[in-house]
Amino acid sequence: MDSVRPTPVPTKSKLAKTFHRVIHGKKSSKPFSNNGFCLLIPQEKLRCCESQHFDKEEIEECKEHSKNKAVMEAFVAKLFATVSSVKAAYAELQLAQFPYNSEAIQVADQAVVNELKALSELKHSYLKKQIDSSPPHVTLMLAEIQEQQSVMKTYEITMKKMQGEIESKGYSISSLQNELQETIQNNKSLERKLNASGSFSILDNVKLSDVNPKDFIMVLHYAMRSIRNFVKFLIKEMESANWDIDAATNSIQNGVTFHKSNHRAFAFESFVCREIFSGFNEPAFSVQNDDSLFSGGTNRRSFFFEQFKKLKSVSVTHFLKQNPSSLFGKFLKAKYLHLVHPKMEFSFSGNLNQRKLVNSGEFPETEFFKVFSEMGRRVWLLHCLAFSFDQQVSIFQVRKSCRFSEVYMESVTDEIFSAAGGEFKVAFTVVPGFNVGKTVVQSQVYLSPITPPAKH
């Protein structure tokens, strides 16, 4: 059996070798150039040219397309740069107008006109198809620089405007703060005048036979301003002495939920009103063993009306110095010893000197006692006027948890009506009410909503 010999591998012919050299010839590393502008042809197009044997015209067309694209990109960049320059020039024009600067306005106005002209030239160049920029990469770079400069300029102008607005707001704030301080000082001055000792001139021409419930209400409001001023002073002294205000509030009105923290002042006001008006229905008020001074009928009315006229037109400090043993002086002494607890006085001043003076029939000249004595004077005036009427005047308190009645009560705050619906009950009485004959002067109360029973 003949052995099988392997077929020899045929060698490449000369034609095949030549064809191989043409196909895989050495690539040129030098890119195309035109007028000094380098055109980097993508590798995909080069491979396409190699594989499909692009002729010279097709290569030139490819180079022309790349050049046109670069020119168009440079033109668009120049267009955006010019628009940014217009914005910057217009921003500078606005800045020159506030505050008004005629020279800066003229310069900025001319800059806006110049940039608009440049923008118009670009438009005409585009319409005439004359947008060739040589070299495009330099134009592109310069346009980007111009745009960045314009943007930075716009930011600087905006910062200047904002800085000017900040300064203007600062001046405005400073002016308003000065006005606020002046208003505060004026209010304090008015408050001092309202609460200071002095005449109550509104009823100067009122005769004994003319007094009516409207006069009583007017003097009541006059007295309440002084009571609230004393309450503010009292709370301020407590805070200075590091009192626990919440604990003090709970000791006066236990178990009451206040809608706001500043409503705690109503609890102190209720305490002061309760103590200072205690005994109001008695002719002697809180003065012991002096009922014999008051005879019935017209004589008693005349006595109290004369007391009212005398005390409403004098300084309380001056009157007490001149009349330390007067009926009003005895009333003030009794009220001070009853209302101001020794522990309270000691925590405020560190001693009981005021109490000792008052107890001995003298009256201290401290700020605390001045505020207290003015409150006492106005309440005494109200009492004297009440006993000047030819009809009975009586005071009343509203019991806790009573349903709210618009006839006999008014709420010291309006928030309760907007915050809760339904019915309300009295948490405590702040200011007592009065019956002047058949006229009811409403008491002022602090309310809480009535919680409906839970459904089972």
Short mmCIF file of C-alpha atoms in Angstrom, two decimals:
data_model
loop_
_atom_site.label_atom_id
_atom_site.label_comp_id
_atom_site.label_asym_id
_atom_site.label_seq_id
_atom_site.Cartn_x
_atom_site.Cartn_y
_atom_site.Cartn_z
CA MET A 1 0.00 0.00 0.00
CA ASP A 2 1.44 3.31 -1.06
CA SER A 3 2.07 5.80 1.66
CA VAL A 4 0.21 9.16 1.47
CA ARG A 5 2.49 12.15 1.28
CA PRO A 6 1.34 15.56 2.53
CA THR A 7 0.64 18.20 -0.06
CA PRO A 8 3.21 20.97 0.16
CA VAL A 9 1.93 24.51 1.10
CA PRO A 10 2.10 26.63 -2.01
CA THR A 11 4.33 29.66 -1.73
CA LYS A 12 2.91 33.20 -2.26
CA SER A 13 3.10 34.37 -5.79
CA LYS A 14 4.74 37.67 -6.65
CA LEU A 15 1.35 39.24 -7.47
CA ALA A 16 -0.03 38.32 -4.05
CA LYS A 17 2.99 39.82 -2.31
CA THR A 18 2.61 43.04 -4.27
CA PHE A 19 -1.10 43.30 -3.46
CA HIS A 20 -0.33 42.72 0.24
CA ARG A 21 2.18 45.57 0.23
CA VAL A 22 -0.42 47.93 -1.33
CA ILE A 23 -3.15 47.01 1.12
CA HIS A 24 -0.95 47.10 4.25
CA GLY A 25 1.33 49.88 3.24
CA LYS A 26 2.78 52.25 5.87
CA LYS A 27 0.31 54.88 7.07
CA SER A 28 1.27 58.50 6.94
CA SER A 29 1.65 60.08 10.33
CA LYS A 30 1.37 63.67 8.97
CA PRO A 31 -2.17 65.10 9.26
CA PHE A 32 -3.81 67.25 6.63
CA SER A 33 -3.37 70.97 6.98
CA ASN A 34 -4.93 73.99 5.40
CA ASN A 35 -3.77 77.55 5.91
CA GLY A 36 -1.96 76.58 9.09
CA PHE A 37 -5.11 75.01 10.67
CA CYS A 38 -4.64 71.38 11.60
CA LEU A 39 -7.49 69.10 10.67
CA LEU A 40 -7.47 65.90 12.65
CA ILE A 41 -9.46 63.38 10.70
CA PRO A 42 -11.16 60.78 12.92
CA GLN A 43 -9.73 57.26 12.89
CA GLU A 44 -13.07 55.89 11.64
CA LYS A 45 -12.80 57.96 8.47
CA LEU A 46 -9.18 56.94 7.95
CA ARG A 47 -10.09 53.28 8.27
CA CYS A 48 -12.97 53.93 5.89
CA CYS A 49 -10.58 55.54 3.45
CA GLU A 50 -8.18 52.65 3.71
CA SER A 51 -10.81 49.99 3.26
CA GLN A 52 -12.73 51.66 0.43
CA HIS A 53 -9.79 53.38 -1.31
CA PHE A 54 -11.26 56.96 -1.15
CA ASP A 55 -9.95 59.04 -3.92
CA LYS A 56 -8.46 62.47 -3.50
CA GLU A 57 -11.75 64.34 -4.03
CA GLU A 58 -13.49 62.44 -1.26
CA ILE A 59 -10.64 63.17 1.15
CA GLU A 60 -10.80 66.87 0.30
CA GLU A 61 -14.54 66.85 0.88
CA CYS A 62 -14.02 65.31 4.30
CA LYS A 63 -11.43 67.95 5.15
CA GLU A 64 -13.77 70.73 4.01
CA HIS A 65 -16.61 69.38 6.19
CA SER A 66 -14.40 69.37 9.28
CA LYS A 67 -13.20 72.89 8.52
CA ASN A 68 -16.77 74.19 8.11
CA LYS A 69 -17.79 72.60 11.38
CA ALA A 70 -14.88 74.28 13.18
CA VAL A 71 -15.75 77.64 11.61
CA MET A 72 -19.40 77.33 12.63
CA GLU A 73 -18.44 76.42 16.22
CA ALA A 74 -16.19 79.48 16.35
CA PHE A 75 -19.01 81.70 15.02
CA VAL A 76 -21.52 80.41 17.57
CA ALA A 77 -19.00 80.93 20.38
CA LYS A 78 -18.42 84.48 19.14
CA LEU A 79 -22.20 85.05 19.03
CA PHE A 80 -22.68 83.91 22.63
CA ALA A 81 -19.71 85.99 23.75
CA THR A 82 -21.26 89.07 22.14
CA VAL A 83 -24.63 88.41 23.80
CA SER A 84 -22.85 88.13 27.17
CA SER A 85 -21.12 91.44 26.46
CA VAL A 86 -24.51 93.05 25.74
CA LYS A 87 -25.86 91.76 29.09
CA ALA A 88 -22.81 93.05 30.96
CA ALA A 89 -23.04 96.47 29.32
CA TYR A 90 -26.77 96.71 30.10
CA ALA A 91 -26.18 95.69 33.73
CA GLU A 92 -23.56 98.43 33.98
CA LEU A 93 -26.08 100.91 32.55
CA GLN A 94 -28.63 99.94 35.21
CA LEU A 95 -26.01 100.30 37.93
CA ALA A 96 -25.17 103.82 36.77
CA GLN A 97 -28.81 104.88 37.11
CA PHE A 98 -29.15 104.05 40.85
CA PRO A 99 -27.74 106.28 42.19
CA TYR A 100 -27.87 108.57 39.16
CA ASN A 101 -24.48 109.22 37.53
CA SER A 102 -24.72 111.04 34.20
CA GLU A 103 -21.13 110.38 33.07
CA ALA A 104 -21.30 106.68 33.91
CA ILE A 105 -24.67 106.44 32.14
CA GLN A 106 -23.23 107.92 28.93
CA VAL A 107 -20.26 105.53 28.99
CA ALA A 108 -22.45 102.52 29.70
CA ASP A 109 -25.00 103.57 27.07
CA GLN A 110 -22.26 103.81 24.43
CA ALA A 111 -20.97 100.36 25.45
CA VAL A 112 -24.46 98.89 24.96
CA VAL A 113 -24.70 100.51 21.53
CA ASN A 114 -21.28 99.15 20.52
CA GLU A 115 -22.15 95.62 21.59
CA LEU A 116 -25.48 95.76 19.76
CA LYS A 117 -23.64 96.89 16.63
CA ALA A 118 -21.25 93.95 16.96
CA LEU A 119 -24.26 91.65 17.35
CA SER A 120 -25.84 93.18 14.24
CA GLU A 121 -22.62 92.67 12.28
CA LEU A 122 -22.61 89.01 13.23
CA LYS A 123 -26.19 88.71 11.99
CA HIS A 124 -25.33 90.24 8.62
CA SER A 125 -22.22 88.07 8.35
CA TYR A 126 -24.35 84.99 8.88
CA LEU A 127 -26.96 86.08 6.34
CA LYS A 128 -24.24 86.78 3.76
CA LYS A 129 -22.50 83.53 4.66
CA GLN A 130 -19.32 85.39 5.51
CA ILE A 131 -18.53 83.68 8.76
CA ASP A 132 -15.08 82.38 7.90
CA SER A 133 -12.75 82.86 10.84
CA SER A 134 -9.11 82.02 10.36
CA PRO A 135 -7.87 80.26 12.29
CA PRO A 136 -11.14 78.99 13.86
CA HIS A 137 -9.52 77.53 16.99
CA VAL A 138 -8.04 80.92 17.89
CA THR A 139 -11.41 82.63 17.33
CA LEU A 140 -13.09 79.99 19.49
CA MET A 141 -10.59 80.50 22.30
CA LEU A 142 -10.87 84.31 22.18
CA ALA A 143 -14.67 84.09 22.18
CA GLU A 144 -14.64 81.89 25.27
CA ILE A 145 -12.31 84.33 27.02
CA GLN A 146 -14.59 87.25 26.07
CA GLU A 147 -17.66 85.41 27.36
CA GLN A 148 -16.00 84.58 30.67
CA GLN A 149 -14.90 88.18 31.09
CA SER A 150 -18.44 89.42 30.41
CA VAL A 151 -19.92 86.93 32.87
CA MET A 152 -17.41 87.99 35.52
CA LYS A 153 -18.22 91.62 34.85
CA THR A 154 -21.96 90.90 35.22
CA TYR A 155 -21.30 89.12 38.52
CA GLU A 156 -19.22 92.06 39.78
CA ILE A 157 -21.98 94.51 38.85
CA THR A 158 -24.58 92.30 40.52
CA MET A 159 -22.42 92.15 43.64
CA LYS A 160 -22.14 95.94 43.66
CA LYS A 161 -25.93 96.25 43.36
CA MET A 162 -26.47 93.76 46.16
CA GLN A 163 -23.88 95.51 48.31
CA GLY A 164 -25.67 98.80 47.69
CA GLU A 165 -29.00 97.21 48.60
CA ILE A 166 -27.45 95.74 51.77
CA GLU A 167 -26.13 99.17 52.77
CA SER A 168 -29.51 100.72 52.00
CA LYS A 169 -31.28 98.06 54.08
CA GLY A 170 -28.73 98.63 56.84
CA TYR A 171 -29.50 102.36 56.89
CA SER A 172 -33.21 101.56 56.86
CA ILE A 173 -32.85 99.09 59.74
CA SER A 174 -30.80 101.60 61.71
CA SER A 175 -33.41 104.29 61.10
CA LEU A 176 -36.25 101.95 62.12
CA GLN A 177 -34.33 100.91 65.25
CA ASN A 178 -33.96 104.57 66.20
CA GLU A 179 -37.67 105.13 65.59
CA LEU A 180 -38.44 102.04 67.67
CA GLN A 181 -36.31 103.31 70.55
CA GLU A 182 -38.01 106.70 70.35
CA THR A 183 -41.41 105.02 70.32
CA ILE A 184 -40.47 102.86 73.30
CA GLN A 185 -39.28 105.92 75.21
CA ASN A 186 -42.47 107.79 74.31
CA ASN A 187 -44.57 104.82 75.41
CA LYS A 188 -42.68 104.61 78.68
CA SER A 189 -43.17 108.32 79.20
CA LEU A 190 -46.89 108.02 78.48
CA GLU A 191 -47.13 104.98 80.75
CA ARG A 192 -45.41 106.89 83.54
CA LYS A 193 -47.84 109.76 83.06
CA LEU A 194 -50.80 107.41 83.07
CA ASN A 195 -49.62 105.61 86.17
CA ALA A 196 -48.04 108.53 87.96
CA SER A 197 -49.62 110.29 90.87
CA GLY A 198 -51.56 113.29 89.78
CA SER A 199 -54.98 114.66 89.09
CA PHE A 200 -57.80 112.80 87.46
CA SER A 201 -59.21 115.84 85.70
CA ILE A 202 -61.97 114.13 83.69
CA LEU A 203 -64.51 114.39 86.54
CA ASP A 204 -63.53 117.87 87.72
CA ASN A 205 -66.91 119.42 86.92
CA VAL A 206 -69.07 116.49 88.03
CA LYS A 207 -71.46 117.23 90.89
CA LEU A 208 -72.68 114.81 93.51
CA SER A 209 -76.12 114.67 91.93
CA ASP A 210 -74.64 113.97 88.48
CA VAL A 211 -72.58 110.84 89.15
CA ASN A 212 -73.67 107.88 87.01
CA PRO A 213 -72.47 104.37 86.02
CA LYS A 214 -70.40 105.77 83.12
CA ASP A 215 -68.32 107.75 85.61
CA PHE A 216 -67.81 104.58 87.66
CA ILE A 217 -66.63 102.62 84.60
CA MET A 218 -64.21 105.42 83.70
CA VAL A 219 -62.64 105.44 87.17
CA LEU A 220 -62.54 101.60 87.15
CA HIS A 221 -60.45 101.65 83.95
CA TYR A 222 -58.25 104.31 85.56
CA ALA A 223 -57.70 102.02 88.56
CA MET A 224 -57.09 98.91 86.44
CA ARG A 225 -54.23 100.60 84.54
CA SER A 226 -52.49 101.13 87.86
CA ILE A 227 -53.20 97.57 89.04
CA ARG A 228 -51.68 96.12 85.86
CA ASN A 229 -48.68 98.38 86.22
CA PHE A 230 -48.14 97.07 89.77
CA VAL A 231 -48.49 93.46 88.53
CA LYS A 232 -45.79 94.06 85.90
CA PHE A 233 -43.54 95.56 88.56
CA LEU A 234 -44.26 92.64 90.89
CA ILE A 235 -43.38 90.01 88.26
CA LYS A 236 -40.21 91.91 87.38
CA GLU A 237 -39.16 91.87 91.05
CA MET A 238 -39.91 88.13 91.23
CA GLU A 239 -37.74 87.43 88.21
CA SER A 240 -34.91 89.56 89.64
CA ALA A 241 -35.15 87.56 92.87
CA ASN A 242 -35.01 84.28 90.86
CA TRP A 243 -38.50 83.16 91.78
CA ASP A 244 -39.98 80.10 90.11
CA ILE A 245 -42.75 81.89 88.21
CA ASP A 246 -44.54 78.65 87.31
CA ALA A 247 -44.60 77.54 90.95
CA ALA A 248 -45.84 80.96 92.04
CA THR A 249 -48.56 80.84 89.39
CA ASN A 250 -49.68 77.38 90.49
CA SER A 251 -49.86 78.53 94.11
CA ILE A 252 -52.37 81.21 93.04
CA GLN A 253 -54.34 79.31 90.41
CA ASN A 254 -53.66 75.60 90.74
CA GLY A 255 -54.49 73.25 87.87
CA VAL A 256 -55.04 75.95 85.23
CA THR A 257 -53.66 75.34 81.75
CA PHE A 258 -52.55 78.61 80.17
CA HIS A 259 -52.82 78.96 76.40
CA LYS A 260 -49.65 81.09 76.29
CA SER A 261 -46.79 81.56 78.75
CA ASN A 262 -47.41 85.31 79.08
CA HIS A 263 -50.96 84.55 80.24
CA ARG A 264 -49.49 83.65 83.64
CA ALA A 265 -49.63 87.37 84.42
CA PHE A 266 -53.41 87.06 84.62
CA ALA A 267 -53.02 84.78 87.65
CA PHE A 268 -51.01 87.47 89.49
CA GLU A 269 -53.50 90.10 88.39
CA SER A 270 -56.34 87.99 89.80
CA PHE A 271 -54.47 87.70 93.12
CA VAL A 272 -53.84 91.45 93.39
CA CYS A 273 -57.43 92.29 92.43
CA ARG A 274 -58.82 89.81 94.94
CA GLU A 275 -56.75 91.29 97.77
CA ILE A 276 -57.00 94.97 96.90
CA PHE A 277 -60.80 94.84 96.33
CA SER A 278 -61.43 92.74 99.44
CA GLY A 279 -64.00 94.58 101.61
CA PHE A 280 -65.05 96.90 98.77
CA ASN A 281 -68.75 96.53 99.66
CA GLU A 282 -68.16 97.91 103.19
CA PRO A 283 -68.05 101.68 103.74
CA ALA A 284 -64.85 101.34 105.80
CA PHE A 285 -63.31 99.09 103.11
CA SER A 286 -60.48 97.39 105.04
CA VAL A 287 -60.15 100.02 107.77
CA GLN A 288 -61.09 98.52 111.14
CA ASN A 289 -63.29 100.27 113.74
CA ASP A 290 -64.07 103.26 111.57
CA ASP A 291 -67.66 102.48 110.60
CA SER A 292 -68.80 105.10 113.13
CA LEU A 293 -67.39 107.81 110.84
CA PHE A 294 -70.01 107.09 108.22
CA SER A 295 -73.57 108.09 108.84
CA GLY A 296 -76.29 107.03 106.42
CA GLY A 297 -78.07 109.00 103.74
CA THR A 298 -76.84 112.15 102.04
CA ASN A 299 -74.18 112.90 104.65
CA ARG A 300 -72.35 109.68 103.88
CA ARG A 301 -72.56 110.29 100.16
CA SER A 302 -71.22 113.80 100.57
CA PHE A 303 -68.36 112.56 102.75
CA PHE A 304 -67.19 110.05 100.16
CA PHE A 305 -67.62 112.46 97.28
CA GLU A 306 -65.46 115.02 99.08
CA GLN A 307 -62.88 112.29 99.69
CA PHE A 308 -62.99 111.48 95.98
CA LYS A 309 -62.48 115.11 94.91
CA LYS A 310 -59.67 115.65 97.41
CA LEU A 311 -57.63 112.56 96.54
CA LYS A 312 -58.06 112.62 92.77
CA SER A 313 -56.08 115.85 92.46
CA VAL A 314 -53.08 115.28 94.73
CA SER A 315 -49.79 113.41 94.73
CA VAL A 316 -50.13 110.29 96.82
CA THR A 317 -46.65 110.71 98.33
CA HIS A 318 -47.32 114.31 99.29
CA PHE A 319 -50.75 113.47 100.72
CA LEU A 320 -49.40 110.65 102.92
CA LYS A 321 -46.66 112.89 104.31
CA GLN A 322 -49.23 115.52 105.21
CA ASN A 323 -51.92 113.08 106.39
CA PRO A 324 -50.29 109.87 107.68
CA SER A 325 -53.27 109.08 109.96
CA SER A 326 -55.94 109.76 107.33
CA LEU A 327 -58.58 107.24 106.39
CA PHE A 328 -56.75 106.61 103.12
CA GLY A 329 -53.45 106.16 104.99
CA LYS A 330 -55.03 103.54 107.23
CA PHE A 331 -56.53 101.80 104.19
CA LEU A 332 -53.13 101.72 102.46
CA LYS A 333 -51.44 100.34 105.56
CA ALA A 334 -54.01 97.54 105.94
CA LYS A 335 -53.79 96.57 102.27
CA TYR A 336 -49.99 96.55 102.18
CA LEU A 337 -49.65 94.33 105.26
CA HIS A 338 -52.29 91.98 103.88
CA LEU A 339 -51.20 91.83 100.21
CA VAL A 340 -47.39 91.89 100.49
CA HIS A 341 -46.22 88.81 102.40
CA PRO A 342 -43.12 89.21 104.62
CA LYS A 343 -41.28 86.48 102.70
CA MET A 344 -42.03 88.27 99.43
CA GLU A 345 -40.72 91.59 100.78
CA PHE A 346 -37.59 89.97 102.21
CA SER A 347 -36.80 88.21 98.91
CA PHE A 348 -37.13 91.51 97.03
CA SER A 349 -35.12 93.81 99.31
CA GLY A 350 -33.27 91.48 101.67
CA ASN A 351 -34.92 93.01 104.75
CA LEU A 352 -38.29 93.97 106.25
CA ASN A 353 -37.63 97.70 106.65
CA GLN A 354 -40.60 98.73 104.50
CA ARG A 355 -42.93 96.55 106.53
CA LYS A 356 -41.67 98.00 109.80
CA LEU A 357 -42.20 101.56 108.57
CA VAL A 358 -45.72 100.84 107.31
CA ASN A 359 -46.61 99.00 110.49
CA SER A 360 -45.49 102.00 112.57
CA GLY A 361 -47.68 104.38 110.56
CA GLU A 362 -44.96 105.72 108.26
CA PHE A 363 -44.66 105.28 104.49
CA PRO A 364 -41.39 104.38 102.70
CA GLU A 365 -40.27 106.21 99.58
CA THR A 366 -39.07 103.15 97.66
CA GLU A 367 -40.09 102.58 94.08
CA PHE A 368 -42.02 99.45 95.04
CA PHE A 369 -44.14 101.29 97.61
CA LYS A 370 -44.72 104.23 95.25
CA VAL A 371 -46.21 101.89 92.63
CA PHE A 372 -48.25 100.12 95.30
CA SER A 373 -49.55 103.34 96.89
CA GLU A 374 -50.62 104.75 93.52
CA MET A 375 -52.60 101.58 92.87
CA GLY A 376 -54.16 101.90 96.31
CA ARG A 377 -55.07 105.55 95.68
CA ARG A 378 -56.96 104.75 92.50
CA VAL A 379 -58.82 101.83 94.08
CA TRP A 380 -59.72 104.09 97.02
CA LEU A 381 -61.03 106.69 94.54
CA LEU A 382 -63.23 104.02 92.97
CA HIS A 383 -64.54 103.04 96.39
CA CYS A 384 -65.29 106.66 97.31
CA LEU A 385 -67.13 107.20 94.04
CA ALA A 386 -69.15 104.01 94.54
CA PHE A 387 -70.40 105.24 97.91
CA SER A 388 -71.24 108.62 96.40
CA PHE A 389 -74.08 107.07 94.40
CA ASP A 390 -77.66 107.24 95.57
CA GLN A 391 -78.02 103.63 94.44
CA GLN A 392 -76.29 100.54 95.75
CA VAL A 393 -72.94 99.53 94.30
CA SER A 394 -71.70 96.01 94.96
CA ILE A 395 -68.81 93.85 93.79
CA PHE A 396 -69.05 90.21 92.66
CA GLN A 397 -66.71 87.37 91.78
CA VAL A 398 -67.48 84.58 89.29
CA ARG A 399 -67.11 81.09 90.66
CA LYS A 400 -64.62 78.73 89.08
CA SER A 401 -65.99 76.33 86.41
CA CYS A 402 -69.11 78.45 85.79
CA ARG A 403 -70.32 78.55 82.21
CA PHE A 404 -69.33 81.66 80.33
CA SER A 405 -72.05 84.33 80.16
CA GLU A 406 -71.70 87.41 77.97
CA VAL A 407 -74.05 89.32 80.30
CA TYR A 408 -71.85 89.10 83.39
CA MET A 409 -68.43 88.31 81.95
CA GLU A 410 -65.89 89.18 79.29
CA SER A 411 -62.81 87.19 78.39
CA VAL A 412 -59.40 88.75 79.00
CA THR A 413 -58.16 87.07 75.79
CA ASP A 414 -59.78 86.53 72.42
CA GLU A 415 -57.54 83.60 71.43
CA ILE A 416 -59.76 81.12 73.25
CA PHE A 417 -62.67 81.79 70.90
CA SER A 418 -60.61 81.22 67.75
CA ALA A 419 -58.64 78.28 69.15
CA ALA A 420 -61.59 76.24 70.36
CA GLY A 421 -65.24 75.88 69.53
CA GLY A 422 -68.23 75.03 71.66
CA GLU A 423 -68.86 76.26 75.17
CA PHE A 424 -66.44 77.66 77.73
CA LYS A 425 -66.10 77.69 81.49
CA VAL A 426 -64.41 80.09 83.87
CA ALA A 427 -60.92 79.01 84.90
CA PHE A 428 -60.66 81.97 87.31
CA THR A 429 -61.80 85.58 87.72
CA VAL A 430 -59.15 88.15 86.84
CA VAL A 431 -61.05 91.38 87.54
CA PRO A 432 -64.25 91.34 89.61
CA GLY A 433 -67.52 92.64 88.25
CA PHE A 434 -69.75 95.36 89.73
CA ASN A 435 -73.46 96.04 90.05
CA VAL A 436 -74.15 99.77 89.92
CA GLY A 437 -77.86 99.93 90.61
CA LYS A 438 -79.38 98.04 87.69
CA THR A 439 -76.23 98.36 85.57
CA VAL A 440 -73.87 95.40 85.33
CA VAL A 441 -70.16 96.08 84.84
CA GLN A 442 -68.82 92.79 83.46
CA SER A 443 -66.17 90.87 85.30
CA GLN A 444 -63.06 89.86 83.37
CA VAL A 445 -62.38 86.14 83.40
CA TYR A 446 -59.85 83.66 82.06
CA LEU A 447 -61.66 80.91 80.15
CA SER A 448 -61.02 77.29 79.28
CA PRO A 449 -63.06 75.13 76.87
CA ILE A 450 -65.60 72.70 78.25
CA THR A 451 -64.42 69.20 77.40
CA PRO A 452 -67.30 66.98 76.28
CA PRO A 453 -67.65 63.64 78.11
CA ALA A 454 -65.94 60.70 76.47
CA LYS A 455 -68.16 58.37 74.48
CA HIS A 456 -68.16 54.73 75.55
#
